[in-house]
Coordinates of C-alpha atoms in Angstrom, one line a residue:
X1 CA 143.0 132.9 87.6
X2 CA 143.2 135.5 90.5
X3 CA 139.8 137.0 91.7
X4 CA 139.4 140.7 93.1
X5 CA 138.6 140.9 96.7
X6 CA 134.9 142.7 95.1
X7 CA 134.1 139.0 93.1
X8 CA 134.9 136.8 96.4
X9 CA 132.5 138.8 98.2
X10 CA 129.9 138.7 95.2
X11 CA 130.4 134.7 95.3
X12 CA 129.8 134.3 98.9
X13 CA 126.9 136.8 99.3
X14 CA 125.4 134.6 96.7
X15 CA 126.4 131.5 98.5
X16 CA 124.2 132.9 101.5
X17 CA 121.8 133.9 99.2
X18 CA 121.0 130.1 98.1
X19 CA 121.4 128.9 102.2
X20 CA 118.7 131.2 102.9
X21 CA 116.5 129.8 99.9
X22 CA 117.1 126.7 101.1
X23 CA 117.0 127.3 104.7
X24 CA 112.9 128.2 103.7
X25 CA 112.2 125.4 102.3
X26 CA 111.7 121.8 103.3
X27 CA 112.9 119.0 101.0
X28 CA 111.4 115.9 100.3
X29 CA 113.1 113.0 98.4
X30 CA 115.4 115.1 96.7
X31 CA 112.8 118.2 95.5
X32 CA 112.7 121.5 97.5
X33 CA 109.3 122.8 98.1
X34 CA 109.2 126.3 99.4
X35 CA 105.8 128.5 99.4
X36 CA 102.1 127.4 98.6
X37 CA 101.0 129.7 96.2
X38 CA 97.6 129.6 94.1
X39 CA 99.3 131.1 90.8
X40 CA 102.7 130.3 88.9
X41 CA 103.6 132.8 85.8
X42 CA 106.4 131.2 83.0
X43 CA 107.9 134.2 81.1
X44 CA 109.8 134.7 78.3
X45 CA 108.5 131.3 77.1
X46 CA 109.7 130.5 73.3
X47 CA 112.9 130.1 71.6
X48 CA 114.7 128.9 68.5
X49 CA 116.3 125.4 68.3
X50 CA 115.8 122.1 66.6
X51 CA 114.2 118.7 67.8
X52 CA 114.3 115.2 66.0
X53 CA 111.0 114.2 64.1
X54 CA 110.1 110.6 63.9
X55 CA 109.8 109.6 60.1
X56 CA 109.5 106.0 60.1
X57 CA 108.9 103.1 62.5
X58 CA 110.5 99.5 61.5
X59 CA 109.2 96.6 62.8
X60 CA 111.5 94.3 61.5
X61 CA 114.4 96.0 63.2
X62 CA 112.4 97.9 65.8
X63 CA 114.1 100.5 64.8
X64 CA 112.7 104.6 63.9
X65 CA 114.0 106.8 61.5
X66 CA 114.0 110.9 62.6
X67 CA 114.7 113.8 60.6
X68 CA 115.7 117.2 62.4
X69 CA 113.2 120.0 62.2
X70 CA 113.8 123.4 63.4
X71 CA 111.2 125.3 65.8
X72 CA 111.4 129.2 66.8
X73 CA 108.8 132.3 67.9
X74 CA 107.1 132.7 70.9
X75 CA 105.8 129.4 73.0
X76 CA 108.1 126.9 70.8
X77 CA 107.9 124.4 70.7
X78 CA 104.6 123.9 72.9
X79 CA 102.4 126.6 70.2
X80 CA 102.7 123.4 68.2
X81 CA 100.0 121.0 69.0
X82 CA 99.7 119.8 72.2
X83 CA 98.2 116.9 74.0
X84 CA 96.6 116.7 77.9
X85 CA 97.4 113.6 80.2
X86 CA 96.3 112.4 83.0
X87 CA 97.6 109.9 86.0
X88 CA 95.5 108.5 88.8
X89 CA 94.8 108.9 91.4
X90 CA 92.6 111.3 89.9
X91 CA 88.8 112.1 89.3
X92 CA 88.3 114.6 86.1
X93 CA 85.5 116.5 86.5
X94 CA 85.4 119.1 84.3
X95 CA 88.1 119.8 81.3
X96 CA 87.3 122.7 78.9
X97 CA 89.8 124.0 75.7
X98 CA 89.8 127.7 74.9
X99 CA 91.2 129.1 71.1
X100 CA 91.4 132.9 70.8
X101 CA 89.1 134.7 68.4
X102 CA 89.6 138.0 66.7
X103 CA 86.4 138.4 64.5
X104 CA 82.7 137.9 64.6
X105 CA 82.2 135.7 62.7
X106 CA 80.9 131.6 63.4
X107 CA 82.8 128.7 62.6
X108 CA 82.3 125.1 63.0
X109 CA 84.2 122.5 64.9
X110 CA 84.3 119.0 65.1
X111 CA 82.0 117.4 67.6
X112 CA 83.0 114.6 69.6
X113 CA 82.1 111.3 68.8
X114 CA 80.0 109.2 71.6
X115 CA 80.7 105.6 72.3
X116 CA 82.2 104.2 75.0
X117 CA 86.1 103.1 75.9
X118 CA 88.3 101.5 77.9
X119 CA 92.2 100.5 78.8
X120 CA 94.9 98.9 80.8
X121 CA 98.6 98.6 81.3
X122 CA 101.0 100.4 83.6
X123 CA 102.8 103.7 82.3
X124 CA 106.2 105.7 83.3
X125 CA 105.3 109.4 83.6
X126 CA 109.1 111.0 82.2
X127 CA 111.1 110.6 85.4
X128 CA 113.0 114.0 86.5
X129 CA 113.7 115.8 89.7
X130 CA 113.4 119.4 90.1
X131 CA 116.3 121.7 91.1
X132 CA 115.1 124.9 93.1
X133 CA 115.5 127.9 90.7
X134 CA 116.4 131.0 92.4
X135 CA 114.7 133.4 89.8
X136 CA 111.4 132.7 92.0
X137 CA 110.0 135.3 93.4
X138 CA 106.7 134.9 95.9
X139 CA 104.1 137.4 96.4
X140 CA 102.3 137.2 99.9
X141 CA 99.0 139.2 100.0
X142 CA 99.5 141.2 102.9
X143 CA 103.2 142.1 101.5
X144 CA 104.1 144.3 99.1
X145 CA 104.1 142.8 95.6
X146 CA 108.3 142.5 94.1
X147 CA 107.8 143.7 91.1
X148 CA 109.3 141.0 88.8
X149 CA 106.0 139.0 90.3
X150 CA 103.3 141.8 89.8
X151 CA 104.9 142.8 86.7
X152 CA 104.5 138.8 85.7
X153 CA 100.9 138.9 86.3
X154 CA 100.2 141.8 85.1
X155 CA 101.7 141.4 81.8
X156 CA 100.3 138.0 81.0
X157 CA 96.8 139.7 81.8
X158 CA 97.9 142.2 79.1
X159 CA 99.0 139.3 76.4
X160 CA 95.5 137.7 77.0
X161 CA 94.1 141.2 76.4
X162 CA 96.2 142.2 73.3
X163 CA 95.2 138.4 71.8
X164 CA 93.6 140.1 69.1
X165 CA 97.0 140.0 67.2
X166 CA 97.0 136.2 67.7
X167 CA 96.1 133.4 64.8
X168 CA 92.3 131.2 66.5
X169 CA 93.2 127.6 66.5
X170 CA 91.1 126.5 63.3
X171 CA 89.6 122.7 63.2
X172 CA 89.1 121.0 59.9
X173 CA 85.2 120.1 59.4
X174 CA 83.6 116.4 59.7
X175 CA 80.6 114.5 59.5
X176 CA 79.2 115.8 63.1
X177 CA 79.7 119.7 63.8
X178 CA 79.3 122.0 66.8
X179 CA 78.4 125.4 65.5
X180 CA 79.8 127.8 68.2
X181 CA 79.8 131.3 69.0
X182 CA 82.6 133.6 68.5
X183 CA 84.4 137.2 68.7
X184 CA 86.5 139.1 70.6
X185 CA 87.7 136.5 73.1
X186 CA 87.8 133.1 73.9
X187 CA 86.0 130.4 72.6
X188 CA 85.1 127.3 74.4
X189 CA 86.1 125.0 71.2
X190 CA 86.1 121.5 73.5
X191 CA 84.1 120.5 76.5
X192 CA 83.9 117.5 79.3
X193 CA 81.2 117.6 82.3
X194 CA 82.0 114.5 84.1
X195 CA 78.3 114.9 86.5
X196 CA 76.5 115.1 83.2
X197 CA 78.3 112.5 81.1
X198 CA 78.8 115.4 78.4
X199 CA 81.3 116.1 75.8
X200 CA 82.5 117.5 72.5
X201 CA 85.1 118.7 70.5
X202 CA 87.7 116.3 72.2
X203 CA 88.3 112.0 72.7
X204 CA 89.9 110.6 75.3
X205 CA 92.5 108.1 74.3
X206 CA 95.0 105.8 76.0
X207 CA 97.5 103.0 75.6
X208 CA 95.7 99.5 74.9
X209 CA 96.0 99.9 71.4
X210 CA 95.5 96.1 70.0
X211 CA 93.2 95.6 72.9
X212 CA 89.5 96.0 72.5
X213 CA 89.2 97.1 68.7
X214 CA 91.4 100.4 68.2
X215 CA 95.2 100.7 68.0
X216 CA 97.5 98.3 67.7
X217 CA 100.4 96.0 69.1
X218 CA 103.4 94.3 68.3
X219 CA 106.2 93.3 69.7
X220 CA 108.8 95.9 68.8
X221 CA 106.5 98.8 70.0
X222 CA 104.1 97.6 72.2
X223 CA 100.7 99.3 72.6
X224 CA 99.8 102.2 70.6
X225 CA 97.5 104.7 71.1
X226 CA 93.9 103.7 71.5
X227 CA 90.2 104.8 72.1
X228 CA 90.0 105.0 76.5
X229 CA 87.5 102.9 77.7
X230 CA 85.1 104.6 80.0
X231 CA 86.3 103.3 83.0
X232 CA 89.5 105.2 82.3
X233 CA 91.3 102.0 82.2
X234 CA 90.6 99.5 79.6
X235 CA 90.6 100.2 76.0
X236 CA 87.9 100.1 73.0
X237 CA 86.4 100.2 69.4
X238 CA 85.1 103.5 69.5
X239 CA 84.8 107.1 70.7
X240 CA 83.8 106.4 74.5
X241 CA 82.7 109.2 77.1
X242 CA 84.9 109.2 80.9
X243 CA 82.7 108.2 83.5
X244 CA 82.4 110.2 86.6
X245 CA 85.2 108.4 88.3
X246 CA 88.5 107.8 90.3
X247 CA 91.4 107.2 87.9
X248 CA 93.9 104.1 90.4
X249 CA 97.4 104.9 90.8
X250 CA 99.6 104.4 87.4
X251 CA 96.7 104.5 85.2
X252 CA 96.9 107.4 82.5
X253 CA 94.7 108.8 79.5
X254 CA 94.2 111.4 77.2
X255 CA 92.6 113.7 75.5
X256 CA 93.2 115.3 71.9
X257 CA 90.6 117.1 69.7
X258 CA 88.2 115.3 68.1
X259 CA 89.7 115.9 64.9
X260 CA 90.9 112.6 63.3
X261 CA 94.1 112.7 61.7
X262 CA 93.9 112.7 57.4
X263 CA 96.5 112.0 55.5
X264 CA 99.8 113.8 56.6
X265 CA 97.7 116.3 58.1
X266 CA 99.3 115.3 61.5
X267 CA 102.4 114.8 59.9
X268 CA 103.7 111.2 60.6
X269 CA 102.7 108.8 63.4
X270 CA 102.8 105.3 64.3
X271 CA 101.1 103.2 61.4
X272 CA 97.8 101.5 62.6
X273 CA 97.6 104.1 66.1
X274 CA 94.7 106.1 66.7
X275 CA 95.3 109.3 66.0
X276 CA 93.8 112.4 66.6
X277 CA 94.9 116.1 66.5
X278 CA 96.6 118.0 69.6
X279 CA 95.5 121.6 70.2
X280 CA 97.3 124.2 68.3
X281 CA 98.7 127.6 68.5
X282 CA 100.7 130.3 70.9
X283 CA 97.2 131.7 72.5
X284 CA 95.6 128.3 73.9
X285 CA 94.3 128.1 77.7
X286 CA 92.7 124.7 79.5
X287 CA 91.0 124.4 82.6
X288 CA 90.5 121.9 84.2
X289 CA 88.1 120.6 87.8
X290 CA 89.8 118.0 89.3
X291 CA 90.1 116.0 92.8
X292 CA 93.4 113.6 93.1
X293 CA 92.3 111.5 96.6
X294 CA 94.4 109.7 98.6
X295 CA 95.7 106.2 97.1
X296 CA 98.0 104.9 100.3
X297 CA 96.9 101.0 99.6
X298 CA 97.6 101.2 95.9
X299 CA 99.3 98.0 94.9
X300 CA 100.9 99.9 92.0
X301 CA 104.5 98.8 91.2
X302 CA 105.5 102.4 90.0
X303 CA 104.0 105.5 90.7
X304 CA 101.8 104.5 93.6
X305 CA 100.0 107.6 94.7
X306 CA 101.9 110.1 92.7
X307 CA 98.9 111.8 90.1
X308 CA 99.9 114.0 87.5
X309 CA 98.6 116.5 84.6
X310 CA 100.5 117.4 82.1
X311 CA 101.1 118.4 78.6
X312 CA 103.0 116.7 75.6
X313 CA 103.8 117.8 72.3
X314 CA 101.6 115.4 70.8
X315 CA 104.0 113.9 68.2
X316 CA 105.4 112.1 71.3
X317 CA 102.0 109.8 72.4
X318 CA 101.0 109.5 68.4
X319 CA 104.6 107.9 68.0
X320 CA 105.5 105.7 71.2
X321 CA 105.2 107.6 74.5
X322 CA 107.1 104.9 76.5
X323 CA 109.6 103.1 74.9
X324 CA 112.5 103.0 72.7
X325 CA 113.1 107.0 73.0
X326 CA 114.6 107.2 69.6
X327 CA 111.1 106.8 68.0
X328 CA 109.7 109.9 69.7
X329 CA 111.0 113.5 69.5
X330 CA 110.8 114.1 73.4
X331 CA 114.6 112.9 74.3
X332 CA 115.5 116.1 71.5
X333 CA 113.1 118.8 73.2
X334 CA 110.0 118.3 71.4
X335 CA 108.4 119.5 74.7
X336 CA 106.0 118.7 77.8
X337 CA 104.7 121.2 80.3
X338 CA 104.6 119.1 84.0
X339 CA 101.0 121.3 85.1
X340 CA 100.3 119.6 88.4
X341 CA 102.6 116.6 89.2
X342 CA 103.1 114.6 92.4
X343 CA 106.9 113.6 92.2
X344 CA 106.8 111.3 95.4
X345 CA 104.3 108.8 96.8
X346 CA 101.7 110.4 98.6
X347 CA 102.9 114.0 98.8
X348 CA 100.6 116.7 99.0
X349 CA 102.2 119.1 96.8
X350 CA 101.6 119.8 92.8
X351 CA 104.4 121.0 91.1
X352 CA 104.7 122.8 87.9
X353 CA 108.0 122.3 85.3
X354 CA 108.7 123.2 81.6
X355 CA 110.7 120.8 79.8
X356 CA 112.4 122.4 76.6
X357 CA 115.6 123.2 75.3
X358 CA 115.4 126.8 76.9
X359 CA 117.1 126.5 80.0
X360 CA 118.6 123.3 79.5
X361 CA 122.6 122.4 80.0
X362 CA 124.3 122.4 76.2
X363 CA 123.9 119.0 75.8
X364 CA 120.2 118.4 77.2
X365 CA 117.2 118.7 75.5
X366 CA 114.6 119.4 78.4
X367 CA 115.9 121.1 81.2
X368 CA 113.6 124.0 80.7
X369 CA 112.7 125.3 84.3
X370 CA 110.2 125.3 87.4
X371 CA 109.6 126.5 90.5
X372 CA 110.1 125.4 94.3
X373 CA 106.5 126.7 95.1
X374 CA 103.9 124.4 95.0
X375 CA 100.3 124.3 94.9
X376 CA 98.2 122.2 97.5
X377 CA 96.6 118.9 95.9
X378 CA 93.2 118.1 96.0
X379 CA 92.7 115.4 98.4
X380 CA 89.0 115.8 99.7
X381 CA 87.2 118.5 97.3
X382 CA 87.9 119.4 93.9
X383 CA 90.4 121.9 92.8
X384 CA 89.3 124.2 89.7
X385 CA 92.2 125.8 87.7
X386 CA 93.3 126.5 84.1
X387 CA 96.7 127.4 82.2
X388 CA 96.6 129.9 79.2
X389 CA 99.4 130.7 77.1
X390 CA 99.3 133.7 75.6
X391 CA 102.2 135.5 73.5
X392 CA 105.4 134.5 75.6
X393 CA 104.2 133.2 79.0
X394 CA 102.1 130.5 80.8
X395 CA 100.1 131.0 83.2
X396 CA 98.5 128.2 86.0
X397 CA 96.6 129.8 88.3
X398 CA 94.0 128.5 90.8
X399 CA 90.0 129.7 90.0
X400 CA 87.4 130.3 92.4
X401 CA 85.4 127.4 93.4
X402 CA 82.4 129.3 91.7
X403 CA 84.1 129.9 88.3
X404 CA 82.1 128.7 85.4
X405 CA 84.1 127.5 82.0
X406 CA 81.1 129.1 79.9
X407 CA 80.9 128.5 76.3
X408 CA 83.0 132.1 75.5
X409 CA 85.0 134.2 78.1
X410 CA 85.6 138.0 76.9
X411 CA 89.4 139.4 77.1
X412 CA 88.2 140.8 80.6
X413 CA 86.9 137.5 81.7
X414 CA 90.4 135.7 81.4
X415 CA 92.4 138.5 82.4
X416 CA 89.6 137.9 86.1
X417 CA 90.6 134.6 85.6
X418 CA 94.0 135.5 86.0
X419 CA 94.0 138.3 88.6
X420 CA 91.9 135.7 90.8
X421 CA 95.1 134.7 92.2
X422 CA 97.2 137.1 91.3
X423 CA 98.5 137.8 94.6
X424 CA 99.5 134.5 96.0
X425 CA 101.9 134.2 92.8
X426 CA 105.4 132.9 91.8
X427 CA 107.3 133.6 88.7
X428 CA 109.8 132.0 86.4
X429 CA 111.5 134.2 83.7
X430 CA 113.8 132.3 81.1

């Protein structure tokens, strides 16, 4: 094929385009990291597509059965529920789950139950490297603002405002309830305080199942899910509260709702894991205090000094996280949300990436997208910061060290929460 004189010099200006990008920014084992910014805005978020659902595990083959199940509207497939994880080297402070609310009525939600936990064995976060994505645009303070940026900000401050329209995540009742206040705005429906050994509406789970009382093992599978041991590290019987610790290198948990799974009320999982419900819906926001330390002596054979948040569709832990990859729907585009993920030993960057079908090449599953920007980890000090979806987009932005996750923010309080950082802020439309 011939190309006009007017396409060559489209393809080359381009061409200089991407050597600039790159020419700004620094790589480090194979990831480009451009601007520190305090805010990252996803657009556009939500499509229609398909992923795999696990329907059966067989022991005596080790073997799964899947069906495919089709997904669309705004979010997909992460306004299904979701599930938060965590990889040391990391000290949880504070973690606190928002639903939206559109009347005045109260409800009641499940309460966390209080024992104690614990868990051990050595995890592989999902392995992928991050390609710079040239739809980034960076808004310096003192600049003026490109518009796809401000316009980013600006309208996810209007979806969090225009919520009203939105469905509240509802939680089935049990023994032990919260009553909580609610309205126009966000609840607080789940709540950790790490100085004050506090919690409810949520448990924190992890992978010793067969361990200490909860879960189970085998030799197919391995370790299901199982009740986290306080320490973060071992597992146990019961419902256990995090203590006020650092997470080592390679060591994960989790937390889900504190709503048990019924019946097929979480659809299937794993037979004998513990399972508990993710948190639902398109308008959903988490934040989240946090320190992740330096771990340079870690003795770790994977994933020394490399800690992570992130977000699973939480089929994937309830069925087998790590493992065979045909008995969870991840490998078909189930979805995880990277929120603030070291991708190299003892980097100082967090980087953010969506892994769906949207974006991806035609015959991947979770390319989705990210940015080359970064946000500065936590060493010394604690870092407070939340993510809120709301209609089409996600937002992570960076709070003030004085922000407060109080038991019910207004529309105007989160749309603060968002403007907070609002000017330091890179954007992702796909």
């Amino acid at each position: 094929m011939l190309f006009s004189d007017s396409v060559l010099k489209s393809a080359a200006s381009l061409l200089l385009l991407a050597a600039s990008a790159h020419a700004q920014c620094s790589e480090i084992s194979g990831n480009y990291y451009c601007n520190k910014v305090d805010q990252v805005v996803y657009e556009n978020i939500g499509f229609s597509g398909s992923y795999n659902k696990v329907t059966n595990f067989d022991t005596n083959s080790c073997s799964c059965s899947s069906k495919p199940v089709a997904f669309s509207g705004s979010l997909s497939p992460l306004d299904e529920e979701v599930s938060l994880h965590f990889r040391g080297p990391l000290n949880l402070k504070q973690f606190a789950y928002y639903s939206y609310n559109n009347t005045k009525s109260k409800r009641d939600v499940p309460e966390a139950e209080t024992e104690k936990h614990t868990v051990a064995r050595r995890h592989v976060h999902h392995a992928h490297k991050r390609e710079i994505v040239y739809v980034t645009e960076y808004v310096q303070a003192d600049a003026a603002a490109p518009s796809t940026a401000a316009a980013a900000s600006t309208s996810t401050a209007a979806a969090a405002k225009k919520a009203a329209a939105a469905k509240a995540s509802s939680s089935a009742a049990s023994s032990s309830k919260q009553t909580t206040q609610t309205g126009t705005g966000w609840t607080r429906q789940s709540y950790y305080n790490a100085a004050s050994q506090s919690s409810n509406g949520l448990v924190f789970l992890n992978h010793q199942g067969g361990t200490a009382g909860s879960g189970v093992w085998d030799t197919c599978f391995g370790n299901s899910l199982s009740y986290c041991g306080s320490d973060g590290i071992s597992g146990a019987g019961s419902p256990q509260i995090l203590a006020d610790t650092v997470i080592p290198s390679n060591k994960e948990f989790s937390i889900f709702t504190s709503e048990k799974c019924q019946g097929d009320s979480c659809g299937y999982y794993r037979p004998g894991s513990t399972a508990y419900h993710g948190f639902d819906g398109n308008y959903k926001a988490f934040a989240f205090e946090f320190s992740m330390p330096s771990d340079a002596g870690s003795d770790a054979v994977i994933n020394g000094d490399m800690p992570a948040i992130w977000m699973l569709n939480a089929q994937i832990p309830r069925t087998l996280q790590y493992g065979n990859g045909a008995c969870s729907c991840w490998s078909t585009g189930c979805g995880e949300f990277d929120i603030f993920e070291v991708l190299n030993s003892g980097n100082k960057f967090l980087t953010s990436h969506l892994h769906t079908g949207q974006g991806a090449a035609s015959l991947a599953n979770n390319g989705g997208g990210g940015t080359a920007d970064y946000i500065a980890r936590p060493v010394s000090g604690t870092l407070k910061a939340a993510v809120i979806f709301a209609d089409a987009s996600i937002t992570l932005t960076v709070l003030d060290d004085d922000t407060t996750f109080d038991s019910f923010l207004s529309d105007d309080a989160m749309a603060k929460w968002i403007a907070q950082s609002s000017s330091s802020s890179s954007s992702v439309s796909l």
